[in-house]
Amino acid sequence: MADKRMTGLHHVTAISGPPQANVDFFTKLMDQRLVKKTVNFDDPGTYHLYYGNQTADPGTILTFFPFEGVPRGRPGPGMASAYSYAVGDAVFGDVLAEMRARGAGVSGPEERFGQQVASVSDPDGATVELVATPGAHGPAEGGFHGVTLWQDDLAPTQALLVDRMGYEEVGSESGDGWERLRLKAPGDARGTVVDLFRRDGAPRGQQGTGTIHHVAFRAEDDADQLDWRERMLEAGMQVTPVIDRQYFNAIYFREPGGVLFEIATDPPGFTRDEPLESLGQSLKLPEQYEGIRDRIEAALPPITA
Ligand code: ZN
């Protein structure tokens, strides 16, 4: 058993098509707050949009790189294939009815591990899952319930999560040619669930719009992150050095099944460069790009939230 335990998810990052449809879907239909409007630090001609709850807490943050003209991807083995939001069971039916009334393609709910799960398609065809959990919170305040990692072979990823990251096995479900193994981080933080999923004969996933780029777990501070880094190196992972992502520090590695994992620090958080009240309203750039702000703003398509 692992002697150090992960708290849960920090954020999930996905790839979308044109940004305005993405903003409309997540702020209007999914009730998210746009909490940061910045650029891809590795490609400043592209937005990096962050959605979350009102206070932009870790475990609620979904981010997108919106690319124009990039082909649609296909989820499959080696990729995170879905993320889910926790929605209070007291309002679950109302939330689904409201989404349907606003024209969203909602399917389900069906039962998974004793919980009601519904799926909504985002404008790029990606699956957004809604899981009924005790309470009366909407999807923004509920934050993440968890993620699904699609694998050819569940065992190596299971070993990393359980033996090295402190996840516990909750149960498994299977059907005709598929299986789903549920792991959970101990405690009651947001985003504690990781499902490992496998289906016979599925072709390898292809990154593109409508797919998840990586999933990020939480470190409470820089020291905690460095400790995780040592542990992941010991586990045989090829881990990047610490990278400054302005709102958190990040390390990345590919888990044995091929999914890109990140471990991100809670501090400094999204109020580092603008006050809580006006999060997400203006384009924020890291220091290295302020000198070319005019060119960056001219190249980015306008979006309204
Ligand atoms: Zn990330």
Short mmCIF file of N, CA, C and O and ligand atoms in Angstrom, two decimals, residues 11 13 63 214 216 248 252 262, ligand 1:
data_model
loop_
_atom_site.label_atom_id
_atom_site.label_comp_id
_atom_site.label_asym_id
_atom_site.label_seq_id
_atom_site.Cartn_x
_atom_site.Cartn_y
_atom_site.Cartn_z
N HIS A 11 -7.10 19.77 -12.12
CA HIS A 11 -7.83 20.23 -13.32
C HIS A 11 -7.79 19.16 -14.39
O HIS A 11 -7.05 18.18 -14.29
N THR A 13 -7.61 19.12 -18.74
CA THR A 13 -7.39 19.98 -19.92
C THR A 13 -7.77 19.23 -21.19
O THR A 13 -7.35 18.08 -21.39
N THR A 63 -10.03 23.13 -18.37
CA THR A 63 -9.37 24.09 -19.27
C THR A 63 -9.39 23.57 -20.70
O THR A 63 -9.41 22.36 -20.94
N HIS A 214 -4.89 16.08 -21.02
CA HIS A 214 -4.26 15.52 -19.82
C HIS A 214 -5.14 15.70 -18.61
O HIS A 214 -6.09 16.48 -18.64
N ALA A 216 -4.81 16.48 -14.40
CA ALA A 216 -3.86 16.98 -13.40
C ALA A 216 -4.35 16.66 -11.99
O ALA A 216 -5.52 16.89 -11.66
N PHE A 248 -0.16 27.89 -11.19
CA PHE A 248 0.30 26.72 -10.43
C PHE A 248 1.63 26.31 -11.02
O PHE A 248 2.00 26.75 -12.11
N TYR A 252 4.90 16.87 -15.35
CA TYR A 252 4.14 16.00 -16.25
C TYR A 252 4.86 14.67 -16.44
O TYR A 252 6.09 14.63 -16.43
N GLU A 262 -0.45 15.09 -14.96
CA GLU A 262 0.23 16.26 -14.43
C GLU A 262 0.00 16.27 -12.93
O GLU A 262 -1.03 15.75 -12.46
ZN ZN B 1 -2.58 21.02 -16.99
#
